[in-house]
Amino acid sequence: VVLSPFPFAMSFGQFAATSQFYLHGRSHFTQTGYAKHRKEYADDDLLESQTSLSGKVYMVTGANSGVGFEICRYLASRGATTYLVCRSAKRGEAARQSIIDATSNP
């Protein structure tokens, strides 16, 4: 066992790292941070572009509701082949039919 002459050294290092992580996230990954840094992005926003995803294959977990469902609907609307991975076959089939009806992509 090695005793440090500065018992607070480890805890201060952790505090500094945590603070740095928080401040970086706050300035880059909030709505205002995104708006500020958006000007520096070279490419257009992929969600707003009309990029075709035909020929691409995606597998999405939790695809019968929530974020997974919305991702599947977006991918299908762009022409991608999308595999829905769901715990419930009944809810998965209902989500599949809903996506087909909304996007006309079987």
mmCIF file of C-alpha atoms in Angstrom:
data_model
loop_
_atom_site.group_PDB
_atom_site.id
_atom_site.type_symbol
_atom_site.label_atom_id
_atom_site.label_comp_id
_atom_site.label_asym_id
_atom_site.label_seq_id
_atom_site.Cartn_x
_atom_site.Cartn_y
_atom_site.Cartn_z
ATOM 1 C CA VAL A 1 0.000 0.000 0.000
ATOM 2 C CA VAL A 2 1.372 3.364 -1.008
ATOM 3 C CA LEU A 3 0.124 6.369 0.854
ATOM 4 C CA SER A 4 -0.010 9.568 -1.078
ATOM 5 C CA PRO A 5 1.180 12.688 0.703
ATOM 6 C CA PHE A 6 -1.787 14.394 -0.925
ATOM 7 C CA PRO A 7 -4.923 12.335 -0.205
ATOM 8 C CA PHE A 8 -7.057 14.832 -2.116
ATOM 9 C CA ALA A 9 -4.985 14.488 -5.296
ATOM 10 C CA MET A 10 -7.097 11.635 -6.719
ATOM 11 C CA SER A 11 -10.395 13.238 -5.866
ATOM 12 C CA PHE A 12 -9.330 16.606 -7.303
ATOM 13 C CA GLY A 13 -8.257 14.911 -10.530
ATOM 14 C CA GLN A 14 -11.648 13.250 -10.791
ATOM 15 C CA PHE A 15 -13.344 16.578 -10.062
ATOM 16 C CA ALA A 16 -11.305 18.311 -12.776
ATOM 17 C CA ALA A 17 -12.061 15.626 -15.360
ATOM 18 C CA THR A 18 -15.765 15.604 -14.539
ATOM 19 C CA SER A 19 -15.957 19.400 -14.689
ATOM 20 C CA GLN A 20 -14.150 19.498 -18.023
ATOM 21 C CA PHE A 21 -16.484 16.836 -19.449
ATOM 22 C CA TYR A 22 -19.549 18.747 -18.226
ATOM 23 C CA LEU A 23 -18.403 22.122 -19.563
ATOM 24 C CA HIS A 24 -17.463 20.699 -22.960
ATOM 25 C CA GLY A 25 -20.838 18.970 -23.238
ATOM 26 C CA ARG A 26 -22.711 22.074 -22.145
ATOM 27 C CA SER A 27 -21.037 24.244 -24.779
ATOM 28 C CA HIS A 28 -21.275 21.729 -27.634
ATOM 29 C CA PHE A 29 -24.257 19.439 -27.108
ATOM 30 C CA THR A 30 -27.138 21.685 -26.099
ATOM 31 C CA GLN A 31 -29.520 23.430 -28.467
ATOM 32 C CA THR A 32 -27.585 26.707 -28.271
ATOM 33 C CA GLY A 33 -24.275 24.866 -28.586
ATOM 34 C CA TYR A 34 -25.547 23.080 -31.685
ATOM 35 C CA ALA A 35 -26.776 26.341 -33.240
ATOM 36 C CA LYS A 36 -23.430 27.998 -32.514
ATOM 37 C CA HIS A 37 -21.329 25.192 -34.011
ATOM 38 C CA ARG A 38 -23.709 24.420 -36.901
ATOM 39 C CA LYS A 39 -22.077 27.183 -38.932
ATOM 40 C CA GLU A 40 -18.778 25.293 -38.869
ATOM 41 C CA TYR A 41 -20.200 22.049 -40.294
ATOM 42 C CA ALA A 42 -19.085 21.363 -43.847
ATOM 43 C CA ASP A 43 -21.986 19.084 -44.804
ATOM 44 C CA ASP A 44 -25.704 19.755 -44.847
ATOM 45 C CA ASP A 45 -27.960 18.226 -42.232
ATOM 46 C CA LEU A 46 -28.535 14.603 -43.282
ATOM 47 C CA LEU A 47 -32.055 14.526 -41.859
ATOM 48 C CA GLU A 48 -33.102 17.439 -44.053
ATOM 49 C CA SER A 49 -31.397 16.221 -47.236
ATOM 50 C CA GLN A 50 -33.113 14.033 -49.800
ATOM 51 C CA THR A 51 -30.363 11.395 -49.815
ATOM 52 C CA SER A 52 -31.470 8.053 -51.207
ATOM 53 C CA LEU A 53 -30.673 5.025 -49.070
ATOM 54 C CA SER A 54 -31.772 2.405 -51.615
ATOM 55 C CA GLY A 55 -29.468 -0.560 -51.614
ATOM 56 C CA LYS A 56 -28.547 0.018 -47.964
ATOM 57 C CA VAL A 57 -29.601 -2.427 -45.243
ATOM 58 C CA TYR A 58 -30.273 -1.448 -41.612
ATOM 59 C CA MET A 59 -31.297 -3.386 -38.515
ATOM 60 C CA VAL A 60 -32.973 -1.390 -35.733
ATOM 61 C CA THR A 61 -33.684 -2.699 -32.244
ATOM 62 C CA GLY A 62 -36.728 -1.541 -30.319
ATOM 63 C CA ALA A 63 -38.385 -0.712 -33.599
ATOM 64 C CA ASN A 64 -42.020 -1.095 -32.583
ATOM 65 C CA SER A 65 -42.227 2.230 -30.704
ATOM 66 C CA GLY A 66 -40.388 5.393 -29.742
ATOM 67 C CA VAL A 67 -37.062 6.345 -31.249
ATOM 68 C CA GLY A 68 -36.561 2.963 -32.926
ATOM 69 C CA PHE A 69 -39.894 3.267 -34.710
ATOM 70 C CA GLU A 70 -39.122 6.793 -35.914
ATOM 71 C CA ILE A 71 -35.695 5.723 -37.175
ATOM 72 C CA CYS A 72 -37.266 2.848 -39.096
ATOM 73 C CA ARG A 73 -39.873 5.138 -40.595
ATOM 74 C CA TYR A 74 -37.179 7.620 -41.660
ATOM 75 C CA LEU A 75 -34.972 4.909 -43.196
ATOM 76 C CA ALA A 76 -37.912 3.350 -45.036
ATOM 77 C CA SER A 77 -38.968 6.751 -46.378
ATOM 78 C CA ARG A 78 -35.487 7.065 -47.909
ATOM 79 C CA GLY A 79 -35.782 3.640 -49.592
ATOM 80 C CA ALA A 80 -33.595 1.570 -47.251
ATOM 81 C CA THR A 81 -34.178 -2.084 -46.467
ATOM 82 C CA THR A 82 -34.890 -2.061 -42.744
ATOM 83 C CA TYR A 83 -35.107 -5.001 -40.355
ATOM 84 C CA LEU A 84 -37.219 -4.318 -37.280
ATOM 85 C CA VAL A 85 -36.030 -6.154 -34.162
ATOM 86 C CA CYS A 86 -38.792 -6.293 -31.532
ATOM 87 C CA ARG A 87 -39.511 -8.366 -28.437
ATOM 88 C CA SER A 88 -43.179 -8.767 -29.363
ATOM 89 C CA ALA A 89 -43.986 -10.237 -32.779
ATOM 90 C CA LYS A 90 -47.506 -8.799 -32.642
ATOM 91 C CA ARG A 91 -46.360 -5.229 -31.927
ATOM 92 C CA GLY A 92 -43.518 -5.615 -34.422
ATOM 93 C CA GLU A 93 -45.921 -6.623 -37.172
ATOM 94 C CA ALA A 94 -48.196 -3.678 -36.310
ATOM 95 C CA ALA A 95 -45.206 -1.308 -36.517
ATOM 96 C CA ARG A 96 -44.128 -2.864 -39.825
ATOM 97 C CA GLN A 97 -47.583 -2.383 -41.326
ATOM 98 C CA SER A 98 -47.733 1.199 -40.067
ATOM 99 C CA ILE A 99 -44.354 1.977 -41.682
ATOM 100 C CA ILE A 100 -45.414 0.369 -44.964
ATOM 101 C CA ASP A 101 -48.644 2.387 -44.989
ATOM 102 C CA ALA A 102 -46.799 5.644 -44.245
ATOM 103 C CA THR A 103 -43.883 5.199 -46.653
ATOM 104 C CA SER A 104 -45.088 2.768 -49.364
ATOM 105 C CA ASN A 105 -41.826 0.869 -48.877
ATOM 106 C CA PRO A 106 -42.466 -2.845 -48.317
#
